[in-house]
Coordinates of C-alpha atoms in Angstrom, one line a residue:
M75 CA 3.9 41.0 4.9
L76 CA 4.2 40.6 1.1
T77 CA 1.0 40.4 -1.0
P78 CA 1.1 36.8 -2.9
H79 CA 2.3 36.5 -6.4
G80 CA 0.0 38.4 -8.6
G81 CA -1.7 40.5 -5.9
I82 CA -4.2 38.0 -4.8
L83 CA -4.0 34.4 -2.7
Q84 CA -5.9 32.2 -5.1
D85 CA -7.2 30.3 -2.2
L86 CA -9.9 28.1 -4.4
I87 CA -11.1 26.1 -1.1
E88 CA -14.6 25.8 -1.5
R89 CA -16.1 26.9 1.5
D90 CA -19.8 27.3 0.6
F91 CA -21.4 24.1 1.9
P92 CA -24.4 24.2 -0.8
K93 CA -22.2 24.8 -3.5
K94 CA -19.5 22.3 -2.3
A95 CA -22.3 19.7 -2.5
A96 CA -23.3 20.7 -6.2
F97 CA -20.2 20.3 -7.3
I98 CA -19.9 16.8 -5.5
E99 CA -23.4 15.9 -6.8
E100 CA -22.0 16.9 -10.3
S101 CA -18.7 15.0 -10.2
A102 CA -21.0 11.7 -9.9
T103 CA -22.1 12.5 -13.6
L104 CA -18.8 13.1 -15.2
K105 CA -16.0 11.3 -16.5
S106 CA -12.9 11.0 -14.3
I107 CA -9.2 11.0 -14.2
N108 CA -7.4 9.6 -11.3
L109 CA -4.4 11.8 -10.8
T110 CA -0.8 10.7 -10.1
D111 CA 1.2 11.3 -7.5
R112 CA 2.8 14.3 -9.1
Q113 CA -0.4 15.9 -10.1
L114 CA -2.1 15.4 -6.6
C115 CA 0.9 17.4 -5.3
D116 CA 0.4 20.0 -8.1
L117 CA -3.3 20.0 -7.7
E118 CA -3.2 20.6 -3.8
L119 CA -0.9 23.6 -4.3
I120 CA -3.2 25.2 -6.7
L121 CA -6.4 24.9 -4.7
N122 CA -4.8 26.2 -1.4
G123 CA -3.2 29.2 -3.0
G124 CA 0.5 28.3 -2.8
F125 CA 0.9 28.0 -6.7
S126 CA -0.9 31.7 -7.0
P127 CA -1.7 33.3 -9.5
L128 CA -2.5 30.0 -10.9
T129 CA -6.2 28.9 -11.0
G130 CA -5.8 25.5 -13.0
F131 CA -3.5 23.6 -14.9
N132 CA -1.5 25.5 -17.6
T133 CA -3.3 26.0 -21.1
K134 CA -1.1 25.7 -24.2
A135 CA -0.4 29.4 -24.3
D136 CA 0.6 29.4 -20.8
Y137 CA 2.5 26.4 -21.2
E138 CA 4.6 27.5 -24.2
S139 CA 5.4 30.9 -22.8
I140 CA 6.8 29.2 -19.3
C141 CA 8.9 26.9 -21.6
D142 CA 10.2 30.0 -23.5
N143 CA 10.2 32.9 -21.3
M144 CA 9.5 31.7 -17.7
R145 CA 6.3 33.8 -17.6
L146 CA 2.6 32.8 -18.0
A147 CA 0.7 34.3 -21.0
S148 CA -0.1 37.1 -18.7
G149 CA 3.4 38.5 -18.4
Q150 CA 3.8 37.3 -14.6
I151 CA 6.8 35.4 -13.7
W152 CA 6.4 31.5 -13.7
S153 CA 9.3 29.2 -14.2
I154 CA 8.0 25.6 -14.0
P155 CA 5.4 24.3 -16.2
I156 CA 2.3 23.0 -14.0
T157 CA 0.5 20.5 -16.6
L158 CA -2.4 17.6 -16.5
D159 CA -0.5 15.1 -18.6
V160 CA -2.4 12.2 -19.9
S161 CA -2.3 9.4 -22.5
E162 CA -3.2 9.9 -25.8
E163 CA -6.4 7.6 -25.4
T164 CA -7.5 9.6 -22.5
A165 CA -6.9 12.9 -24.2
K166 CA -9.0 11.9 -27.4
S167 CA -12.0 10.9 -25.1
F168 CA -12.3 14.5 -24.2
S169 CA -13.1 17.9 -25.9
E170 CA -12.9 21.6 -24.9
G171 CA -15.5 23.1 -22.7
E172 CA -16.3 19.8 -21.1
R173 CA -16.2 19.2 -17.4
I174 CA -14.1 16.2 -15.6
V175 CA -13.6 15.3 -12.6
L176 CA -10.0 14.9 -10.9
R177 CA -10.0 11.9 -8.3
D178 CA -7.5 11.1 -5.5
P179 CA -6.1 7.9 -6.7
R180 CA -5.8 6.6 -3.0
D181 CA -9.6 6.5 -2.1
D182 CA -11.2 7.9 -5.3
A183 CA -12.4 11.1 -3.6
P184 CA -13.5 14.0 -6.0
L185 CA -11.0 16.7 -5.2
A186 CA -11.7 19.1 -8.0
I187 CA -13.5 19.6 -11.5
I188 CA -11.6 21.0 -14.5
T189 CA -13.1 22.9 -17.2
V190 CA -11.1 21.7 -20.5
A191 CA -9.7 24.9 -22.0
D192 CA -7.7 22.7 -24.4
V193 CA -6.0 19.5 -25.2
Y194 CA -2.6 19.7 -26.5
K195 CA 0.6 17.7 -27.5
P196 CA 3.6 19.3 -26.3
N197 CA 7.1 19.1 -27.5
K198 CA 8.6 16.9 -24.9
Q199 CA 12.4 17.5 -26.3
E200 CA 12.0 20.9 -26.6
E201 CA 10.7 20.8 -22.7
A202 CA 13.5 19.2 -21.7
K203 CA 16.0 21.2 -23.2
K204 CA 14.4 24.8 -22.2
V205 CA 13.2 23.8 -18.7
F206 CA 15.5 21.2 -17.5
R207 CA 18.7 22.0 -19.8
G208 CA 18.4 18.8 -21.9
D209 CA 20.5 16.3 -20.1
P210 CA 18.8 13.1 -20.7
E211 CA 20.0 11.5 -17.6
H212 CA 18.2 14.7 -15.3
P213 CA 15.4 12.8 -13.3
A214 CA 12.8 15.2 -14.4
I215 CA 13.3 14.7 -18.2
R216 CA 13.6 11.1 -17.2
Y217 CA 10.1 11.4 -16.0
L218 CA 8.8 13.5 -18.9
L219 CA 9.9 11.2 -21.4
D220 CA 9.4 7.5 -20.0
T221 CA 6.5 8.2 -17.4
A222 CA 4.4 11.5 -18.2
G223 CA 1.6 11.2 -20.6
D224 CA 2.1 12.5 -24.1
Y225 CA -1.0 14.9 -24.1
Y226 CA -1.8 18.0 -21.7
I227 CA -5.0 19.1 -20.5
G228 CA -5.4 22.9 -19.9
G229 CA -8.1 24.7 -17.9
E230 CA -9.5 26.0 -14.7
L231 CA -10.6 24.2 -11.5
D232 CA -13.5 24.4 -9.4
A233 CA -12.4 22.9 -6.0
I234 CA -14.4 20.4 -4.0
S235 CA -11.8 19.7 -1.5
L236 CA -8.0 19.1 -0.6
P237 CA -6.2 15.8 -0.4
K238 CA -6.9 14.4 3.0
H239 CA -3.6 13.6 4.8
Y240 CA -3.4 11.4 7.9
D241 CA 0.2 12.1 8.9
Y242 CA 1.6 15.3 10.8
T243 CA -1.7 17.6 10.3
E244 CA -0.8 19.7 12.8
F245 CA 2.1 20.7 10.4
R246 CA 0.3 21.1 7.1
K247 CA -0.4 24.6 7.0
T248 CA -2.1 26.2 4.1
P249 CA -0.9 29.5 2.7
A250 CA -3.8 31.6 4.3
Q251 CA -3.5 29.7 7.6
L252 CA 0.3 30.4 7.8
R253 CA -0.2 34.3 6.7
S254 CA -2.8 34.4 9.5
E255 CA -0.7 33.0 12.0
F256 CA 2.4 35.0 11.2
Q257 CA -0.3 38.4 11.5
S258 CA -1.4 36.8 15.0
R259 CA 2.3 36.4 16.1
H260 CA 3.3 39.9 14.7
W261 CA 6.0 38.5 12.2
N262 CA 6.7 41.2 9.8
K263 CA 9.7 39.5 8.2
V264 CA 9.8 35.7 7.8
V265 CA 12.7 33.7 6.3
A266 CA 11.9 30.4 4.7
F267 CA 14.2 27.4 4.6
Q268 CA 13.7 25.0 1.9
T269 CA 14.8 21.7 2.7
R270 CA 14.4 17.7 1.5
N271 CA 17.0 16.3 3.6
P272 CA 17.7 16.0 7.4
M273 CA 18.5 19.0 9.2
H274 CA 21.6 18.9 11.7
R275 CA 23.6 21.7 14.0
A276 CA 25.1 23.3 11.2
H277 CA 21.4 23.8 9.2
R278 CA 20.2 25.1 12.5
E279 CA 23.4 27.3 12.8
L280 CA 23.2 29.2 9.4
T281 CA 19.2 29.3 9.7
V282 CA 19.5 31.3 13.2
R283 CA 22.3 33.4 11.6
A284 CA 20.2 34.5 8.7
A285 CA 17.4 35.2 10.9
K286 CA 19.3 37.5 13.1
D287 CA 21.1 39.2 10.1
K288 CA 17.5 40.1 8.8
L289 CA 15.8 40.8 12.1
A290 CA 13.3 38.2 11.0
N291 CA 11.5 35.2 12.4
L292 CA 12.1 31.7 10.7
L293 CA 9.7 29.4 8.6
I294 CA 11.4 25.9 8.3
H295 CA 9.5 24.7 5.4
P296 CA 10.8 21.3 4.3
V297 CA 9.4 19.4 1.3
V298 CA 7.1 16.6 1.8
G299 CA 5.8 15.7 -1.6
L300 CA 8.0 14.0 -4.2
T301 CA 11.8 14.8 -4.1
K302 CA 14.7 13.1 -5.7
P303 CA 14.6 9.3 -6.0
G304 CA 16.4 7.9 -3.2
D305 CA 16.1 10.8 -0.5
I306 CA 15.5 10.0 2.9
D307 CA 11.6 9.2 3.4
H308 CA 9.6 11.9 4.6
H309 CA 8.3 10.4 7.9
T310 CA 12.1 9.9 9.0
R311 CA 12.6 13.6 8.0
V312 CA 9.9 15.2 9.9
K313 CA 10.6 13.5 13.0
V314 CA 14.2 14.9 12.6
Y315 CA 12.6 18.6 12.2
Q316 CA 10.3 18.1 15.1
E317 CA 13.5 17.6 17.3
I318 CA 15.2 20.6 15.5
I319 CA 12.5 23.2 15.9
K320 CA 13.2 22.8 19.6
K321 CA 16.7 23.7 19.4
Y322 CA 15.7 27.1 18.5
P323 CA 15.4 30.2 20.5
N324 CA 11.4 30.3 21.9
G325 CA 9.6 31.9 19.7
M326 CA 11.8 32.4 16.7
A327 CA 11.0 29.2 14.5
R328 CA 7.8 27.9 13.1
L329 CA 7.7 24.1 11.3
S330 CA 5.4 23.8 8.4
L331 CA 5.5 21.0 5.7
L332 CA 5.1 21.6 1.8
P333 CA 3.2 19.1 -0.4
L334 CA 5.5 19.9 -3.4
A335 CA 6.4 17.6 -6.0
M336 CA 9.8 18.6 -6.9
R337 CA 11.4 18.6 -10.4
M338 CA 14.8 19.0 -9.1
A339 CA 15.2 22.1 -11.9
G340 CA 18.1 24.0 -10.3
D341 CA 17.7 27.9 -11.2
R342 CA 14.3 27.5 -12.5
E343 CA 13.1 25.6 -9.6
A344 CA 14.7 28.0 -7.1
V345 CA 12.5 31.0 -9.2
W346 CA 9.4 28.6 -8.5
H347 CA 10.3 28.0 -4.6
A348 CA 10.6 31.7 -4.1
I349 CA 7.2 32.6 -5.4
I350 CA 5.7 29.7 -3.6
R351 CA 7.3 31.0 -0.1
K352 CA 6.0 34.4 -1.0
N353 CA 2.6 32.9 -1.1
Y354 CA 3.0 31.3 2.0
G355 CA 3.7 34.7 3.6
A356 CA 7.6 35.1 3.6
T357 CA 9.7 38.0 3.2
H358 CA 13.0 36.4 2.9
F359 CA 14.1 33.1 1.3
I360 CA 17.5 31.1 1.6
V361 CA 18.8 30.1 -1.6
G362 CA 21.3 27.4 -1.5
R363 CA 24.1 26.4 -3.1
D364 CA 23.2 24.0 -6.1
H365 CA 19.4 24.9 -4.9
A366 CA 17.4 22.2 -5.9
G367 CA 19.8 20.7 -8.3
P368 CA 20.0 16.6 -8.8
G369 CA 23.8 16.6 -8.4
S370 CA 25.8 15.4 -11.8
N371 CA 25.5 12.7 -14.3
S372 CA 27.1 9.5 -14.9
K373 CA 29.8 11.2 -16.3
G374 CA 30.6 13.7 -13.0
V375 CA 29.2 16.5 -15.1
D376 CA 27.0 18.8 -12.9
F377 CA 23.5 19.6 -14.1
Y378 CA 23.7 23.1 -12.9
G379 CA 26.5 25.6 -11.9
P380 CA 26.8 26.1 -7.9
Y381 CA 25.4 29.5 -7.7
D382 CA 22.9 29.3 -10.8
A383 CA 20.0 29.6 -8.7
Q384 CA 21.1 32.3 -6.7
T385 CA 22.1 34.4 -9.8
L386 CA 18.6 33.7 -11.6
V387 CA 16.4 34.3 -8.4
E388 CA 18.3 37.7 -8.0
K389 CA 17.8 38.3 -11.8
F390 CA 14.0 38.5 -10.8
A391 CA 14.5 39.9 -7.3
S392 CA 12.4 43.3 -8.2
E393 CA 9.5 41.7 -9.7
L394 CA 9.1 38.7 -7.0
E395 CA 9.8 41.4 -4.1
I396 CA 10.9 38.4 -2.1
E397 CA 14.6 38.7 -0.5
V398 CA 17.2 36.5 -1.2
V399 CA 19.4 35.3 1.4
P400 CA 22.3 33.5 0.0
F401 CA 23.3 30.2 1.8
R402 CA 26.6 30.8 3.8
M403 CA 28.1 27.6 4.5
V404 CA 29.4 27.1 8.1
T405 CA 32.1 24.8 9.6
Y406 CA 33.0 23.6 12.8
L407 CA 35.9 25.0 14.8
P408 CA 36.9 22.5 17.4
D409 CA 39.5 24.3 19.3
E410 CA 36.4 27.0 20.0
E411 CA 33.7 24.9 20.0
R412 CA 31.4 26.7 17.8
Y413 CA 30.3 27.1 14.2
S414 CA 31.7 29.9 11.9
P415 CA 30.7 30.9 8.3
I416 CA 33.4 29.2 6.0
D417 CA 34.6 32.4 4.5
L418 CA 35.1 34.2 7.8
V419 CA 37.7 31.3 8.9
P420 CA 41.3 32.7 9.0
A421 CA 43.5 30.5 7.1
G422 CA 45.3 27.8 8.9
T423 CA 42.6 27.4 11.4
K424 CA 41.4 23.6 12.4
T425 CA 37.8 22.8 11.2
C426 CA 35.7 19.8 11.2
S427 CA 32.9 18.4 8.7
I428 CA 31.2 15.4 8.0
S429 CA 30.0 15.3 4.2
G430 CA 26.7 13.6 3.4
T431 CA 28.5 10.6 1.9
E432 CA 30.4 10.2 5.1
L433 CA 27.2 10.5 7.4
R434 CA 25.6 7.6 5.2
K435 CA 29.1 5.5 6.0
R436 CA 28.6 6.1 9.8
L437 CA 25.3 5.2 9.9
R438 CA 25.8 1.9 7.8
D439 CA 29.0 1.1 9.9
G440 CA 27.4 2.1 13.1
T441 CA 30.2 4.2 14.1
E442 CA 30.1 7.5 16.1
I443 CA 28.3 10.5 15.0
P444 CA 29.9 13.4 17.1
E445 CA 27.5 15.7 19.0
W446 CA 29.3 18.7 17.2
F447 CA 27.6 17.5 14.0
S448 CA 24.2 16.5 15.1
Y449 CA 22.1 16.3 18.0
P450 CA 21.8 12.9 19.7
E451 CA 18.0 12.8 19.2
V452 CA 18.6 13.4 15.3
V453 CA 21.0 10.6 15.5
K454 CA 19.1 8.5 17.1
I455 CA 16.0 8.7 14.6
L456 CA 18.4 8.2 11.6
R457 CA 19.7 5.2 13.3
T458 CA 16.1 3.6 13.7
A459 CA 15.4 4.4 10.1
H460 CA 18.6 3.5 8.8
P461 CA 20.3 0.7 11.0
P462 CA 23.8 -0.4 10.6
R463 CA 24.5 -3.0 7.7
P464 CA 24.3 -6.0 10.3
A465 CA 20.7 -5.2 10.7
Q466 CA 19.8 -4.3 7.3
G467 CA 18.1 -6.6 4.8
F468 CA 19.6 -7.8 1.5
A469 CA 18.5 -9.7 -1.4
L470 CA 20.9 -12.4 -3.1
Y471 CA 19.6 -13.0 -6.8
L472 CA 21.2 -16.2 -8.3
S473 CA 21.1 -15.9 -12.2
G474 CA 22.0 -19.4 -14.0
L475 CA 20.6 -21.6 -16.4
P476 CA 18.0 -24.3 -15.3
F477 CA 20.1 -27.5 -13.7
S478 CA 23.3 -25.1 -13.2
G479 CA 23.3 -25.8 -9.7
V480 CA 21.3 -22.7 -8.5
H481 CA 18.7 -24.9 -6.7
A482 CA 21.4 -26.6 -4.7
L483 CA 23.2 -23.5 -3.9
S484 CA 20.2 -21.7 -2.7
Y485 CA 19.6 -24.3 -0.3
A486 CA 23.2 -24.6 1.0
L487 CA 23.2 -20.6 1.6
Q488 CA 19.9 -20.8 3.4
A489 CA 21.5 -23.4 5.8
T490 CA 24.9 -21.7 5.8
F491 CA 23.4 -18.1 6.6
N492 CA 20.8 -19.5 9.3
Q493 CA 24.0 -21.2 10.9
F494 CA 25.8 -18.3 12.2
Q495 CA 23.1 -15.1 11.6
A496 CA 21.6 -14.2 14.7
G497 CA 18.3 -12.0 14.1
R498 CA 17.8 -11.8 10.6
H499 CA 15.4 -14.1 9.0
I500 CA 16.6 -15.6 6.1
T501 CA 14.0 -16.5 3.4
L502 CA 14.6 -18.7 0.0
I503 CA 12.1 -17.9 -2.9
D504 CA 12.3 -20.4 -5.3
D505 CA 10.2 -22.1 -8.2
S506 CA 7.9 -23.8 -5.2
N507 CA 6.8 -20.0 -4.0
L508 CA 8.0 -17.9 -6.8
N509 CA 5.3 -15.5 -8.3
K510 CA 6.9 -13.0 -10.9
E511 CA 4.1 -10.5 -10.9
S512 CA 4.6 -10.3 -7.2
L513 CA 7.9 -10.9 -6.7
P514 CA 9.4 -7.1 -6.8
F515 CA 6.9 -6.1 -3.8
V516 CA 7.4 -9.2 -1.9
V517 CA 11.2 -8.8 -1.8
S518 CA 11.3 -5.6 -1.1
E519 CA 9.0 -5.6 1.8
L520 CA 11.2 -8.3 3.2
V521 CA 14.3 -6.5 2.6
R522 CA 12.7 -3.2 4.1
S523 CA 12.2 -5.4 7.1
G524 CA 15.5 -6.6 7.8
A525 CA 15.4 -10.4 6.1
G526 CA 17.8 -12.0 4.0
V527 CA 16.1 -13.1 1.0
I528 CA 17.7 -15.7 -1.5
I529 CA 16.1 -15.7 -4.9
A530 CA 16.7 -18.9 -7.0
P531 CA 14.5 -19.3 -10.0
A532 CA 15.8 -22.8 -11.0
T533 CA 13.9 -23.2 -14.2
D534 CA 11.3 -20.4 -14.3
I535 CA 13.9 -18.0 -14.8
L536 CA 13.3 -14.1 -15.2
D537 CA 13.9 -12.4 -18.3
A538 CA 15.8 -9.0 -18.7
A539 CA 12.7 -6.9 -18.1
Q540 CA 11.8 -8.9 -15.2
Y541 CA 15.2 -9.0 -13.8
S542 CA 15.3 -5.1 -14.1
T543 CA 12.1 -4.2 -12.6
L544 CA 13.2 -6.2 -9.6
K545 CA 16.5 -5.0 -9.1
K546 CA 15.1 -1.4 -9.4
S547 CA 12.5 -2.4 -6.8
V548 CA 14.5 -4.1 -4.1
S549 CA 17.0 -1.4 -4.4
K550 CA 14.9 1.1 -2.8
A551 CA 14.4 -0.9 0.1
G552 CA 17.9 -2.2 0.7
S553 CA 20.7 -3.9 -1.2
F554 CA 20.7 -6.0 -4.4
I555 CA 23.4 -8.3 -5.1
T556 CA 23.5 -10.6 -8.2
V557 CA 25.7 -13.8 -8.4
S558 CA 25.8 -14.9 -11.8
I559 CA 26.1 -18.6 -12.1
D560 CA 28.2 -19.5 -15.4
T561 CA 27.8 -23.1 -15.5
K562 CA 28.2 -24.3 -19.4
L563 CA 24.7 -25.4 -21.0
D564 CA 26.1 -28.6 -22.1
V565 CA 26.8 -29.3 -18.4
C566 CA 23.6 -28.2 -17.0
K567 CA 21.9 -30.5 -19.9
A568 CA 23.8 -33.6 -18.5
N569 CA 22.6 -32.4 -15.2
D570 CA 18.8 -32.5 -16.9
R571 CA 17.2 -36.0 -16.0
S572 CA 13.9 -35.1 -16.3
G573 CA 14.3 -34.0 -20.3
F574 CA 13.3 -30.3 -19.4
F575 CA 15.6 -28.8 -22.0
S576 CA 13.7 -30.7 -24.8
T577 CA 10.3 -29.2 -23.7
E578 CA 9.1 -25.9 -24.8
A579 CA 9.4 -24.3 -21.3
G580 CA 13.1 -25.6 -21.5
E581 CA 13.8 -23.8 -24.8
K582 CA 12.3 -20.8 -23.5
A583 CA 14.4 -20.9 -20.6
V584 CA 17.5 -21.2 -22.6
S585 CA 16.4 -18.2 -25.0
I586 CA 15.9 -15.8 -22.3
Y587 CA 19.0 -16.6 -20.3
Q588 CA 21.6 -14.1 -20.4
T589 CA 24.5 -13.7 -18.2
I590 CA 24.2 -10.8 -16.0
E591 CA 26.8 -8.0 -17.0
D592 CA 26.4 -6.1 -13.8
A593 CA 26.6 -9.1 -11.1
E594 CA 28.7 -8.5 -8.2
L595 CA 29.6 -12.3 -8.2
S596 CA 30.1 -15.4 -10.2
A597 CA 30.3 -18.5 -9.8
D598 CA 30.9 -21.7 -12.0
L599 CA 29.4 -24.8 -10.3
T600 CA 30.7 -27.5 -12.7
E601 CA 32.8 -29.6 -10.1
H602 CA 31.3 -31.4 -7.1
Y603 CA 33.2 -28.9 -4.7
S604 CA 32.3 -25.5 -6.5
I605 CA 29.1 -25.3 -4.3
N606 CA 31.5 -25.0 -1.1
V607 CA 33.8 -22.4 -2.9
A608 CA 30.8 -20.4 -4.2
I609 CA 29.5 -20.2 -0.4
Q610 CA 32.8 -19.0 0.7
K611 CA 32.9 -16.3 -2.1
I612 CA 29.4 -15.2 -1.1
V613 CA 29.8 -15.1 2.7
L614 CA 33.2 -13.4 2.4
Y615 CA 31.6 -10.8 0.0
L616 CA 28.7 -10.3 2.5
E617 CA 31.3 -10.1 5.4
D618 CA 33.1 -7.3 3.5
Q619 CA 29.9 -5.3 3.0
G620 CA 29.1 -5.5 6.5
F621 CA 26.2 -7.6 6.4
F622 CA 27.8 -10.3 8.5
K623 CA 30.1 -10.0 11.5
F624 CA 32.3 -12.8 12.8

């Protein structure tokens, strides 16, 4: 078994009860920082030794050396900055040498105390360029520039306790625990497999081949911290992993979960992943095609080359010590009923494959997913988490000026949908029950539960920022469909018998209203028969998208 990165596993978990009690008592007297979700993941891996040799958040010297050279100031390889970012206001309230308690945002529990070594303002543009290659569409750069605080705090940590988890605790092993388990099982060589996606037969095949090739055992080590936005939730994935692990030869593989906040940093992240797996006791690490890459930008340009990760990890192989196992794509040969590495398949041989896009389509449509591709137990889990379109929820947002016909259309749609839709509840949210602050959460939860939601702010319409927040939130739970009601202002005023447009609220509604440019549908409700036309257009669209079947 390899020694941890830097020679010592920096397991900071305080097991001396009097010392831990003293830290807890001290924490009650200190200023606090409530950690973000990313910081919480980073803290756990600092404390449990997964980030060895780190014993705290990066100081300015380490941060700049990582960005410039992919090394700590001491010279040891480290490719991703691990920073405690805070707002300017928070940063100015702390000073060097001060001790600050870091708290779990979920229950306010004290997790560690940081002794401030320095407080510094990073050059985020340089960090974006050097660490993530500078494309503003890269998810890590968007997080860096739009979400992360503008100041960083560096310093050593005194541990109080690890963050508390209530799910899959039997699979949440620390590096020390896994290393001990490998020793007790006499696993001298361990191949680690990184994944943030469900696993299917091809993944099982390629990992078994890697283990046999290296005469090693397998560590299936999926990420259950933060991954790429839009990825399948970790609960669904872990259920899949629990089924997949049963399909390996007895005693070959072990499942353990990694609470990592991925940055999707491609080649730099692959080096980071290799270091982490070495700390967890692996001797070999499978590096895949476009490893930890977020795909491509809106112009179709890939953020990273397909083999950049393998190249960079190989460059540092002698220092990292962990051996790289290149990912070998496999494909199914239907005539032989087996999988084979794609580079060993003779020309002209019939092959079968299903892409991620095709898999999502089959889940959405409820069409067959063949057993050669995935195990029935896995497919059942995925279908439960991702039901076909007729069972999925959706939100229909009606965007229009007050008195444009939004109110009448919303009631007509609700009645129409309920007339022929069995099994899906249809909820109408209008001015009578619209709360702008809670709207994104409420609609998202309804859609996630499979309901159909019609949102019709007849007078108290949403501004551009509120609309954007609503759409972004709901889109994470299901489909968000916008119908732009383009009835002209003079027609709306003619329909206004209450004098609304002459009030301050009416003037405000007109000033913030704008036609939605990315609306899926549009309708002009000027004529008395227009509502019937709009209903037909909307119903046909929903049928075409698979939400209704007639």
